[in-house]
XYZ file of C-alpha atoms in Angstrom:
625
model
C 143.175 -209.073 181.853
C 146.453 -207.019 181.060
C 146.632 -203.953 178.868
C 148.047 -205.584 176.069
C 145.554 -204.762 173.781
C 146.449 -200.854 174.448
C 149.979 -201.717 174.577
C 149.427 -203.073 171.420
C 147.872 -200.088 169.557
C 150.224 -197.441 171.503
C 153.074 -199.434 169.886
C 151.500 -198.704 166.544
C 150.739 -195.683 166.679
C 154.420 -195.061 168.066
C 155.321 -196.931 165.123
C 153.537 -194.579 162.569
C 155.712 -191.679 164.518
C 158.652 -193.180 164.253
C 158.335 -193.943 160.377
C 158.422 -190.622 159.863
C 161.370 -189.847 162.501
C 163.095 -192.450 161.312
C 162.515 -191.215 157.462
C 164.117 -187.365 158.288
C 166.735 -189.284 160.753
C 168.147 -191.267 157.747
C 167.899 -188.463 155.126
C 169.540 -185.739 157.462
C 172.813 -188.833 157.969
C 173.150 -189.165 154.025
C 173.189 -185.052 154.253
C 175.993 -185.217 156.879
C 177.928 -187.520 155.391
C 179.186 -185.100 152.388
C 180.517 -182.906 155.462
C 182.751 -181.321 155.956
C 181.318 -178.896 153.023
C 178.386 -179.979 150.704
C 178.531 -179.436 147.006
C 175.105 -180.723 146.541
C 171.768 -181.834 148.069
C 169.959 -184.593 146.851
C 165.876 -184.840 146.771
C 164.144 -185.867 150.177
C 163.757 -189.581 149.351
C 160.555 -190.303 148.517
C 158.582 -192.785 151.236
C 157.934 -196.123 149.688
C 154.574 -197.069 149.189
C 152.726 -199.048 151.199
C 153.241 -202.408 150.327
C 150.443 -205.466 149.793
C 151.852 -208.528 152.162
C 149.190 -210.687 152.023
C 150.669 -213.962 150.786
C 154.071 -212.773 150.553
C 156.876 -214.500 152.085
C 160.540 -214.441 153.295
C 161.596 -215.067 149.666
C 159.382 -212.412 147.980
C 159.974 -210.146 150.589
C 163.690 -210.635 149.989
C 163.180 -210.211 145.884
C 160.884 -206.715 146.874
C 163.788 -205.794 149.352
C 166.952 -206.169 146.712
C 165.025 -204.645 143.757
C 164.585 -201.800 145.494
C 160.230 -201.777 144.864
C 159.912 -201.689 148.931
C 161.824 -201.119 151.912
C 161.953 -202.870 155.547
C 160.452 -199.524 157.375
C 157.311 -199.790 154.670
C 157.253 -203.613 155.057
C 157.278 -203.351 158.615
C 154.561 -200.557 159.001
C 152.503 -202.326 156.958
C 152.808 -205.430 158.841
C 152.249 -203.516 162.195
C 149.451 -201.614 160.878
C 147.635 -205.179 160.342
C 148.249 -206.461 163.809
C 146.337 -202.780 165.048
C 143.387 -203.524 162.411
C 143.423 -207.312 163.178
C 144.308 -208.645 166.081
C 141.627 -206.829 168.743
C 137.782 -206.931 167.660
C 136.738 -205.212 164.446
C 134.162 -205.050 161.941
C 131.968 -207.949 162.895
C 134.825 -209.847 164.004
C 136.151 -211.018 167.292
C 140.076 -210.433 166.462
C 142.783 -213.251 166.642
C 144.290 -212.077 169.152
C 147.721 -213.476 168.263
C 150.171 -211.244 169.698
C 151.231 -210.382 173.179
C 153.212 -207.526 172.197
C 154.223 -205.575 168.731
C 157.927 -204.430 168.819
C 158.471 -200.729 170.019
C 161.584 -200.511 168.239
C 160.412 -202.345 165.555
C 161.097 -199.446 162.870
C 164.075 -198.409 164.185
C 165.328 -201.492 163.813
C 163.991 -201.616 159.794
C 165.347 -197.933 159.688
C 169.101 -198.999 160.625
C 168.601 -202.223 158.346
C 167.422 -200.272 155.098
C 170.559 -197.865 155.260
C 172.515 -200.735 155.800
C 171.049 -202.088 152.544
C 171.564 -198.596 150.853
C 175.238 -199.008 151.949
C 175.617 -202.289 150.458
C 176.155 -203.936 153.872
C 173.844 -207.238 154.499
C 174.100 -208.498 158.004
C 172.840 -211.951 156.366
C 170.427 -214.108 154.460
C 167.361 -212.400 156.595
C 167.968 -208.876 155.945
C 165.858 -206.487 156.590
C 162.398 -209.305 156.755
C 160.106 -208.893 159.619
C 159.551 -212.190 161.815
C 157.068 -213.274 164.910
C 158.886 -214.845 167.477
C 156.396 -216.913 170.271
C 156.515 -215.456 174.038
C 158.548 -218.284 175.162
C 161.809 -217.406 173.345
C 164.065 -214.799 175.715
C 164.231 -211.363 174.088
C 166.651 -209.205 175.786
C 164.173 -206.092 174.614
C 160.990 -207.386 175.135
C 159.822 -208.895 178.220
C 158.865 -212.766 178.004
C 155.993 -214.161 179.180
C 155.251 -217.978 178.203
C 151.850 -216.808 178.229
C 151.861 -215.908 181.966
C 149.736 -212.493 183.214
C 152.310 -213.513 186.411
C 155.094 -212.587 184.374
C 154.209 -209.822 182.542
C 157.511 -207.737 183.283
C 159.783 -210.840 183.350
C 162.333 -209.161 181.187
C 165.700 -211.475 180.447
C 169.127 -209.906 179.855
C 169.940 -211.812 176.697
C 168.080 -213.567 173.381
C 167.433 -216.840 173.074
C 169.604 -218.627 170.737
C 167.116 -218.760 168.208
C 166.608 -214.617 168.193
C 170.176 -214.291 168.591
C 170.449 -215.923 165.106
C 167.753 -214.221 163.686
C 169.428 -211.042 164.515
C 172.275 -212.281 163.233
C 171.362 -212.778 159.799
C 169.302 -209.217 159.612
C 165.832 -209.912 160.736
C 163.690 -207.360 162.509
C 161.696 -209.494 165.436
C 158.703 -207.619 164.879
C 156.216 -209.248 167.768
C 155.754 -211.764 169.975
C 153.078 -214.129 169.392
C 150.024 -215.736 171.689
C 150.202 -219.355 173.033
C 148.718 -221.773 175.124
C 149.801 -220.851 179.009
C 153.581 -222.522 179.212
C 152.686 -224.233 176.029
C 150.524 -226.817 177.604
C 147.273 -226.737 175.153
C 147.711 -228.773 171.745
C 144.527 -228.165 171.000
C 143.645 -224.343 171.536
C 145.976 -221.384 172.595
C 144.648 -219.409 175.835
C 146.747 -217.352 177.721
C 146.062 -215.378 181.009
C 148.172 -212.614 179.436
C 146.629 -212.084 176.002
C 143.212 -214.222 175.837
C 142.581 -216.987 173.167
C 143.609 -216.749 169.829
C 141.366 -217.334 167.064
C 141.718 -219.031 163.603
C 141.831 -216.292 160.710
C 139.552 -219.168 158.255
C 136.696 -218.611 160.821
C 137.415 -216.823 163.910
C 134.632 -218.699 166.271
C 137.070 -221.545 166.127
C 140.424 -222.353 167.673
C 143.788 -221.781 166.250
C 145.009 -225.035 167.643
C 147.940 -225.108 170.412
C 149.990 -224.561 171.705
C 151.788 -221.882 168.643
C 148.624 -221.060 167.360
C 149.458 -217.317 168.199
C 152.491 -217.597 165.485
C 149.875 -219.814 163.519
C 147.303 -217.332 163.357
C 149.837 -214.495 162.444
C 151.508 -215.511 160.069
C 148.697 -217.257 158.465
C 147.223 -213.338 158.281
C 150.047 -212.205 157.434
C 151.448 -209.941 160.249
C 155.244 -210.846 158.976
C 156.143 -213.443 156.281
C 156.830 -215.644 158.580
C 157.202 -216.522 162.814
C 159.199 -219.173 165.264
C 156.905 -221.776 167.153
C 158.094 -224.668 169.425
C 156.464 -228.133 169.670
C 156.372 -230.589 172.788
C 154.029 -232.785 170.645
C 151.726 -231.048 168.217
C 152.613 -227.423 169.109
C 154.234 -226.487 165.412
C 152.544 -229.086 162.888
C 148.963 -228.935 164.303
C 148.146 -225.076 164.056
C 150.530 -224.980 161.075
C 147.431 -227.804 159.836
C 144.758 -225.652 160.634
C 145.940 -222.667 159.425
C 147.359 -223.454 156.121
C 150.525 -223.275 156.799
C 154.261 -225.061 156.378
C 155.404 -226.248 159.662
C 158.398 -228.095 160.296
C 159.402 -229.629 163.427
C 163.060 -230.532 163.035
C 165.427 -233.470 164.401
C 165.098 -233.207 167.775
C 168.426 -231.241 168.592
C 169.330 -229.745 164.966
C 168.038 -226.745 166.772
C 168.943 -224.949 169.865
C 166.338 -224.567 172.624
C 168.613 -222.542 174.972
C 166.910 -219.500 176.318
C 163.329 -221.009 175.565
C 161.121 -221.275 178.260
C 160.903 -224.934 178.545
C 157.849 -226.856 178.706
C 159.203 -230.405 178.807
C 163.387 -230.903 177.888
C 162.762 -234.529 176.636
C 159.973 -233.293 173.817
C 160.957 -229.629 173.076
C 161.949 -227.895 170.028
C 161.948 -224.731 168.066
C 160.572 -224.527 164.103
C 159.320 -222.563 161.655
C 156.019 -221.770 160.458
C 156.149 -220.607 156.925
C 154.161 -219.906 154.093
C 156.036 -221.976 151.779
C 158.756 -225.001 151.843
C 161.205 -222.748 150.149
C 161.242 -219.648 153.705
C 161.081 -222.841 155.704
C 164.550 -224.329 154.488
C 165.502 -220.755 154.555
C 164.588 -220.485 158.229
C 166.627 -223.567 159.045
C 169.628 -222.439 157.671
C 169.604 -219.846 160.104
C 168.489 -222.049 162.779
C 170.210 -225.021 163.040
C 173.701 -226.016 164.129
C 175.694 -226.535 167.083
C 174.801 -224.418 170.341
C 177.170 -225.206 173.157
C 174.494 -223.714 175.613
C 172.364 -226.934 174.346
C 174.094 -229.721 174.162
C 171.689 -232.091 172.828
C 172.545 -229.618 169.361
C 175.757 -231.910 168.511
C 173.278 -234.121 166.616
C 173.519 -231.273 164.458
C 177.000 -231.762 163.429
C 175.515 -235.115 161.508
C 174.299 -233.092 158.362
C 175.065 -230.088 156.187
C 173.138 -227.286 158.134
C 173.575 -224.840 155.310
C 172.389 -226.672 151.837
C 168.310 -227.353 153.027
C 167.142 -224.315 150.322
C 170.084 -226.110 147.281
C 168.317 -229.358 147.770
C 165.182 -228.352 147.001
C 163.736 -230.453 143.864
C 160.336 -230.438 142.210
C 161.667 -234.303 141.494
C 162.760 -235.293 144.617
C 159.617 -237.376 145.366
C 160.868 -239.649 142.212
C 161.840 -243.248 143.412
C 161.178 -242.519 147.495
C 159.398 -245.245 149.290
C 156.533 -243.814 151.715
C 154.763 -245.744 154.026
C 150.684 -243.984 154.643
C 149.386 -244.781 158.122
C 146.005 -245.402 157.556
C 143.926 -245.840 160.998
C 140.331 -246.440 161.338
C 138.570 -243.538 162.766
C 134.839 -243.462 164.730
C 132.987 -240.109 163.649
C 132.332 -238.049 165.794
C 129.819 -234.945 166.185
C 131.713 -232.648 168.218
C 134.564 -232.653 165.830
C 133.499 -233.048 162.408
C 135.244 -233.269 159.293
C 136.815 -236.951 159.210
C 135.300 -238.262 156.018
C 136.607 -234.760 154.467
C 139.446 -234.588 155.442
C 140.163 -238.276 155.146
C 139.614 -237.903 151.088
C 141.730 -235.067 151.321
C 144.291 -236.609 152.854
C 144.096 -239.858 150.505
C 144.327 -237.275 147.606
C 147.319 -235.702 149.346
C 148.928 -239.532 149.414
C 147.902 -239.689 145.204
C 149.533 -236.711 144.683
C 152.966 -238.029 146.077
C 152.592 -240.983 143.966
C 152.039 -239.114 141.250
C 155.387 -237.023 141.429
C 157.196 -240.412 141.387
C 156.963 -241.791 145.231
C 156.086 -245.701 145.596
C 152.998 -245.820 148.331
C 152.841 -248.795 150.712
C 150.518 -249.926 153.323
C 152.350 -249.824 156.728
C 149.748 -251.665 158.916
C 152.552 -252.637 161.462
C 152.287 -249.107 162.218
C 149.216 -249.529 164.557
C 148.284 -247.941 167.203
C 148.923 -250.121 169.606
C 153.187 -249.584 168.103
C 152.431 -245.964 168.763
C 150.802 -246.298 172.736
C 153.045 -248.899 173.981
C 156.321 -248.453 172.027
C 156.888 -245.256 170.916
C 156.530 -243.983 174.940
C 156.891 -240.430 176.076
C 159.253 -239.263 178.724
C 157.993 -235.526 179.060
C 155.688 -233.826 181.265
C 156.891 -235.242 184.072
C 159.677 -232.764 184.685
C 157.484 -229.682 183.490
C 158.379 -227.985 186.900
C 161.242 -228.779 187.506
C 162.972 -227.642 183.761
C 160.672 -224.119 184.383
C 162.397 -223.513 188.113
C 165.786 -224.400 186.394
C 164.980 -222.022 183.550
C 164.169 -218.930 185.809
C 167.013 -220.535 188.324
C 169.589 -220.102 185.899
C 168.415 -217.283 182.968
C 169.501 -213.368 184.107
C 166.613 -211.426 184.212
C 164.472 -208.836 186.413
C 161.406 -210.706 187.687
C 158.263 -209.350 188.389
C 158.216 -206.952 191.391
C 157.016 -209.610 194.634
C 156.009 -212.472 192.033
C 159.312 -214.451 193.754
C 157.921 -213.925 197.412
C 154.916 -215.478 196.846
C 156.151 -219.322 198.145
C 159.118 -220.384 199.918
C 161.952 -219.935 198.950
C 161.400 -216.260 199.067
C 164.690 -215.904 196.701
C 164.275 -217.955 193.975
C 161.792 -217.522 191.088
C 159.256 -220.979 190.647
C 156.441 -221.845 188.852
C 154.755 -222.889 192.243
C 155.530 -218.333 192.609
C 153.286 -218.218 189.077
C 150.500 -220.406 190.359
C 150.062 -218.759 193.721
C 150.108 -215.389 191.847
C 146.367 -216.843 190.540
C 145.772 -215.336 187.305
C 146.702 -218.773 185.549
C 144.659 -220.155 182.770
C 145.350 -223.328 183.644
C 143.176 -225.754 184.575
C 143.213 -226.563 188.132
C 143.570 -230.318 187.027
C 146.568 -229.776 184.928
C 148.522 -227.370 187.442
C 147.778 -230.630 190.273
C 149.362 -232.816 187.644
C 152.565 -230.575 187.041
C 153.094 -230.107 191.331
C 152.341 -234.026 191.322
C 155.900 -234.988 190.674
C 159.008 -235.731 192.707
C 161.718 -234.031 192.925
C 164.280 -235.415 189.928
C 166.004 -237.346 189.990
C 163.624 -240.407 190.398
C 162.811 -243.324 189.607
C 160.072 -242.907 187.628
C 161.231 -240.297 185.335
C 164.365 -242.474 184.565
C 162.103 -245.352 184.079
C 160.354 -243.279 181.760
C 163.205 -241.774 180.070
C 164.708 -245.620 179.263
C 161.656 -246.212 177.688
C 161.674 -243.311 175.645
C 165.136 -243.903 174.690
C 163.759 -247.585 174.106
C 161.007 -245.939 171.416
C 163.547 -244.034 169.349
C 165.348 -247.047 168.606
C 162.582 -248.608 167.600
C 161.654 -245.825 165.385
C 165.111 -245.379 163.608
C 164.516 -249.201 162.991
C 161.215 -249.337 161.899
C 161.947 -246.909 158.882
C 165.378 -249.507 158.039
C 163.294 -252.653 158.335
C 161.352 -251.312 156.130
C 162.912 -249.474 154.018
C 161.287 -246.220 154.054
C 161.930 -242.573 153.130
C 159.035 -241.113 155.388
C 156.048 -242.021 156.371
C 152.628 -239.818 155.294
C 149.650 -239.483 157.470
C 146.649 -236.524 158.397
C 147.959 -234.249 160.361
C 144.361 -234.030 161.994
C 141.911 -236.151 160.851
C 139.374 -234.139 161.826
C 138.972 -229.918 161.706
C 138.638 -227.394 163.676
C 136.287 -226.575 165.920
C 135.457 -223.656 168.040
C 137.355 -225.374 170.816
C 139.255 -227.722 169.287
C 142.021 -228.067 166.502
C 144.171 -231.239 167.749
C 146.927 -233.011 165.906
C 146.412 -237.009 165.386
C 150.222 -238.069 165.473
C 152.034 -235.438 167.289
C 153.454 -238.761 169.200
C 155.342 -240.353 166.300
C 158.364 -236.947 166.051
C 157.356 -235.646 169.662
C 158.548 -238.714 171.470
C 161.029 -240.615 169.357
C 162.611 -237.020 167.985
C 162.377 -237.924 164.233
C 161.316 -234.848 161.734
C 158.122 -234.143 160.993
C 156.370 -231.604 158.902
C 152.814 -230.173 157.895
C 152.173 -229.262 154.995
C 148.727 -227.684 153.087
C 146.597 -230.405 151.387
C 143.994 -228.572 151.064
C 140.234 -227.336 152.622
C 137.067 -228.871 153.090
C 133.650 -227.301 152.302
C 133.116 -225.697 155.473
C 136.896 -223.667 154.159
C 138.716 -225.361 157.344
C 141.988 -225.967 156.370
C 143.868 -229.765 156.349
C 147.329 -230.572 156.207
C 149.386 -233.528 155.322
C 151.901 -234.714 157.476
C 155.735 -236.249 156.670
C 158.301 -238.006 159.113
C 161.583 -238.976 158.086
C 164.165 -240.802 159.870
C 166.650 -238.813 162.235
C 168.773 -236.273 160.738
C 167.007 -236.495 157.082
C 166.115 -233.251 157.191
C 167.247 -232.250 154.008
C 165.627 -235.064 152.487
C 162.377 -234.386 154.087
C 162.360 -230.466 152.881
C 162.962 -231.553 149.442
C 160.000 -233.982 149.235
C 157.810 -231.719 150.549
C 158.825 -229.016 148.350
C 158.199 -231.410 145.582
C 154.310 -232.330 146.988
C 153.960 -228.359 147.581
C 154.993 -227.096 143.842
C 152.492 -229.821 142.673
C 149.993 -229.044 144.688
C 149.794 -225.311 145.589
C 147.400 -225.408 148.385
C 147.364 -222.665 150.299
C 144.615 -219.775 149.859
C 145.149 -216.870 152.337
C 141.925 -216.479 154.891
C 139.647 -214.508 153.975
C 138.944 -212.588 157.189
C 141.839 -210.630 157.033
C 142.411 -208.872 153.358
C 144.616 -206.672 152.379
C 144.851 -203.595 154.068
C 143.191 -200.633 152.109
C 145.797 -197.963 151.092
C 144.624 -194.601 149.811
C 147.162 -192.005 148.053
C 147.732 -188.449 149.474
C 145.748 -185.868 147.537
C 148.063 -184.779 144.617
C 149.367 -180.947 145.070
C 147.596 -178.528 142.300
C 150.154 -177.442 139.648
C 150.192 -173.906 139.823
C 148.987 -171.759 136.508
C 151.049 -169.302 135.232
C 150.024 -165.781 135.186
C 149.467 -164.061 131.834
C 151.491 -160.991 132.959
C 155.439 -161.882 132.338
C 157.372 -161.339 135.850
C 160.370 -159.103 135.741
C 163.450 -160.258 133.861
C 165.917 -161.400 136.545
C 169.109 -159.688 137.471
C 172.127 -161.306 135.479
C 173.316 -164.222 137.121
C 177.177 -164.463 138.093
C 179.395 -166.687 135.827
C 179.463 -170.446 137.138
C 182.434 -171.745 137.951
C 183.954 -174.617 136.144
C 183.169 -177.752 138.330
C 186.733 -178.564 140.405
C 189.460 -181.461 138.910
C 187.825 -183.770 141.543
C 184.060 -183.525 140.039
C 183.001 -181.059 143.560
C 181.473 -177.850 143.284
C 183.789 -174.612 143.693
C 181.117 -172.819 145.952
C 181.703 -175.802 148.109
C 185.350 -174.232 148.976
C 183.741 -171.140 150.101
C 180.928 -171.994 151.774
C 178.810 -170.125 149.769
C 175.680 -171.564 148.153
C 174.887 -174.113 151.539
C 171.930 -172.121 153.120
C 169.676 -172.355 150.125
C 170.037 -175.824 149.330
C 169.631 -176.928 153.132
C 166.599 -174.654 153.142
C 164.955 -176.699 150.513
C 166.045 -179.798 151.800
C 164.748 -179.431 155.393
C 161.649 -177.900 153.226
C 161.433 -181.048 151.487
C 161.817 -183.674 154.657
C 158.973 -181.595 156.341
C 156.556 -181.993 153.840
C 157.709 -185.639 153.251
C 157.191 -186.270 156.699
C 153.468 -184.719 156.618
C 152.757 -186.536 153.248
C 154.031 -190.231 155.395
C 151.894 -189.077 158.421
C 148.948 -188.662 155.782
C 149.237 -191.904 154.540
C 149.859 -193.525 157.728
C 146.718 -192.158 159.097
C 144.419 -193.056 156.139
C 145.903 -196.415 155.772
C 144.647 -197.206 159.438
C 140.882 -197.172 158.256
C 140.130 -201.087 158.813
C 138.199 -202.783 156.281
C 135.547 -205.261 156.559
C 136.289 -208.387 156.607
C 134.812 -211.060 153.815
């Protein structure tokens, strides 16, 4: 097992150091820029309080941010001190184990971002808000994984598209998040670099696959919100079982460059959100045109930049939606179907009851699903992970490349005969199985594919539907399993989907409600499901992982005055009159600097000790409920 778990809590408690480094760093630049001669010193700022997080999102971390009540270095400690108390085993809990690695420079980052603010200058609509990114997007800071112990120091030279955006538009990537080994798993996440992440609503079962390290983060609120990807099920199935918004776009209306791949013909990158509202938010920043992908000039077929306008609380009124209803066989080892089926059929009342016509769709079968709407991933697995490492700069792990001819070149076969996979011996003879492309059974498979998303585009036309509505997972989680139902229907034909809270049964597992709209509604399929969410209001935060307990520095005595008067001061020289420009005289001079800096570097000392304080108390971990 790697030392991630260490890495994890050295990172923190670098973090907790460089709050306060960061804190005098800032101050002692606001000094220095009155240079060349100060008239005056302002206080040491004071350090913000540590902030509660738990259900906040992008948008109220954004309202906290621009009123001034918090800033990104406090938001950011506080989200860092949760993955330390959290994430490994505490209390009588076995941790989620949902990140790989916290971001070093993390609060430096926050530091830069909240003078920025202080300055006026926004680098976009994300400033200063912390976000989880999974180990399969490129960081050029932070090595990238895809889950593998094998490539533990894979470290690329550049972002991802994705991060590069995020960057972009001010956010601070503040982790990278657990997931199924090369995003295989649907069902559970298990990596041989981090372990298996656990669901925060009970943490003996899974947290679904293969994103259910950004799932189980951001449902416990390490950052506001986090980045998944989805090959079928990967975003909408732990977003299900944890509560959670997650949208799986139009297959293309976001960039995948610099991902590691799992399948090209299935993958895509999302967010997993708290709310509709940082969803739409996240997709502004997301989508549009990447020339390093070009299957992202689909984009160029909507507005990219209107998904958070369009938002209604009536936008449900008048739609047409279609609920696939499919007879389901109980069974013991995953319970929860008659539950969740009632939960679902409310779900389906409560869209009718914000305006939506319901309509049986029984020509939806399953039998449309197996033999129509076809998949033509997995097959090329290999082959699109040797042409990611083939053609992405980055330092590889030290003799990982030796390990199978050729000797030069970076495979997954290299990864494999490294053995520390988690991968099933079964699924790793599967991925080897194929040819070399191309052949002709992936291009059989990819005409029929093709053949699939026709039919979908048609079947919403023919008859005349705005989306269709169906259970996520029509059963719950279990300690091994937390599947998705329909990951099929947007996986393979490309159409958006999204999963949305509807609500938990008595065991507290959580359920979600899935959408699909036809290609390139995005827009329309945000704004319905902004409309279901206002109505609704599902989502309860897990219990297992409360707030963070925050106790105040011991106040400093006020001293008492003695009753014997001290001697009568010396007569102060006349002040001058301030100078035409509003700047102190003594400022000409020179005279008069010593004492104030004195006090100021006084004043940043003790500030620094008071943040240390805090920081240390704050780390106490609480019980979980």
């Amino acid at each position: 097992m790697p030392d991630s778990p260490s890495r994890l809590r050295s990172f923190a408690r670098l973090g907790a150091t460089t709050a306060v480094c960061a804190g005098l760093v800032i101050t002692a630049s606001a000094t220095a820029s009155a240079a060349p001669l100060i008239s005056s010193v302002p206080a040491a700022p004071t350090a913000a309080p540590a902030p509660d997080v738990v259900d906040l999102g992008i948008s109220d971390v954004l309202a906290q941010l621009e009123a001034g009540t918090t800033t990104s270095v406090a938001l950011t400690q506080e989200y860092l001190d949760r993955i330390a108390a959290y994430d490994d085993p505490y209390a009588d809990q076995p941790g989620l184990a949902a990140v790989i690695l916290a971001n070093p420079e993390a609060l430096a980052t926050a530091a830069e971002l909240d003078a920025e603010r202080a300055a006026g200058e926004l680098r976009g609509p994300l400033h200063g808000v912390p976000i989880l990114v999974k180990d399969n997007y490129a960081t050029f800071d932070m090595p990238t994984t895809a889950g593998s112990a094998s490539l533990h120091t894979y470290q690329t030279k550049v972002d991802s598209t994705a991060v590069e955006r995020l960057r972009a538009a001010g956010a601070i990537i503040i982790a990278k998040t657990n997931m199924a080994e090369f995003a295989w798993h649907g069902t559970f996440t298990l990596s041989s670099e981090r372990g298996r992440t656990n669901n925060p609503y009970n943490q003996l079962n899974s947290a679904s696959g293969s994103s259910g390290g950004t799932g189980a983060a951001v449902a416990a609120s390490y950052a506001p919100a986090g980045l998944g990807t989805d090959s079928c099920g990967s975003i909408v199935g732990p977003s299900a079982h944890q509560s959670l918004v997650g949208y799986r776009p139009t297959m293309g209306l976001t960039s995948v460059a610099g991902i590691v791949p799992l399948s090209v013909r299935q993958d895509v990158s999302g967010p997993m959100t708290k709310t509709v509202t940082d969803a739409a938010l996240l997709m502004e920043v997301l989508a549009g045109y990447d020339p390093a992908d070009p299957q992202t000039v689909i984009a160029n077929e909507q507005s990219t930049d209107r998904y958070v306008e369009g938002l209604s609380d009536t936008a449900l009124e008048g739609k047409r939606i279609g609920y696939v209803k499919w007879d389901f066989e109980e069974d013991p080892a995953r319970p929860g179907l008659a539950e969740t089926t009632a939960l679902v059929d409310q779900a389906v009342a409560d869209l009718e009851a914000q305006g939506a016509e319901i309509v049986e769709v029984p020509q939806f079968s399953r039998d449309f699903v197996s033999t129509v709407l076809k998949s033509g991933g997995w097959m090329d697995m290999q082959s699109s992970i040797d042409t990611f490492f083939a053609t992405t700069d980055a330092t590889w792990p030290e003799g990982l490349a030796e390990l199978t001819e050729p000797a030069d070149a970076l495979t997954f076969s290299d990864v494999i005969a490294d053995g520390k996979s988690s991968l099933e011996q079964g699924d790793i003879d599967y991925f080897t199985s194929f040819p070399d492309f191309p052949n002709e059974a992936y291009e059989t498979a990819v005409a029929e594919q093709d053949a699939g998303k026709a039919a979908m585009d048609r079947f919403f036309v023919d008859n005349d539907l705005d989306a269709l509505a169906m259970p996520t997972s029509a059963t719950s989680a279990t300690t091994d399993w937390a599947g998705t139902t329909f990951c099929d229907v947007g996986a393979n034909t490309g159409v958006p989907t999204v999963s949305l809270p509807a609500g938990f049964t008595s065991t507290g597992a959580a359920v979600g409600l899935e959408l699909a709209a036809p290609r390139s509604a995005d827009a329309a399929l945000l704004a319905m499901s902004y409309d279901y969410e206002q109505a609704t209001l599902h989502r309860v935060a897990p219990a297992s992982t409360p707030e963070l307990v925050h106790l105040a520095p011991t106040p400093t005595p006020t001293p008492t005055p003695t009753a014997t008067p001290a001697p009568a001061p010396a007569p102060a020289p006349a002040t001058p009159a301030p100078a035409a420009d509003g700047s102190n005289s003594l400022a000409a001079t020179g005279a008069g600097q010593s004492a104030p800096l004195g006090l100021a570097g006084l004043a940043l000392v003790a500030g620094g000790l008071i943040v240390g304080l805090v920081t240390v108390l704050k780390r106490r971990r609480p019980r979980a409920e």
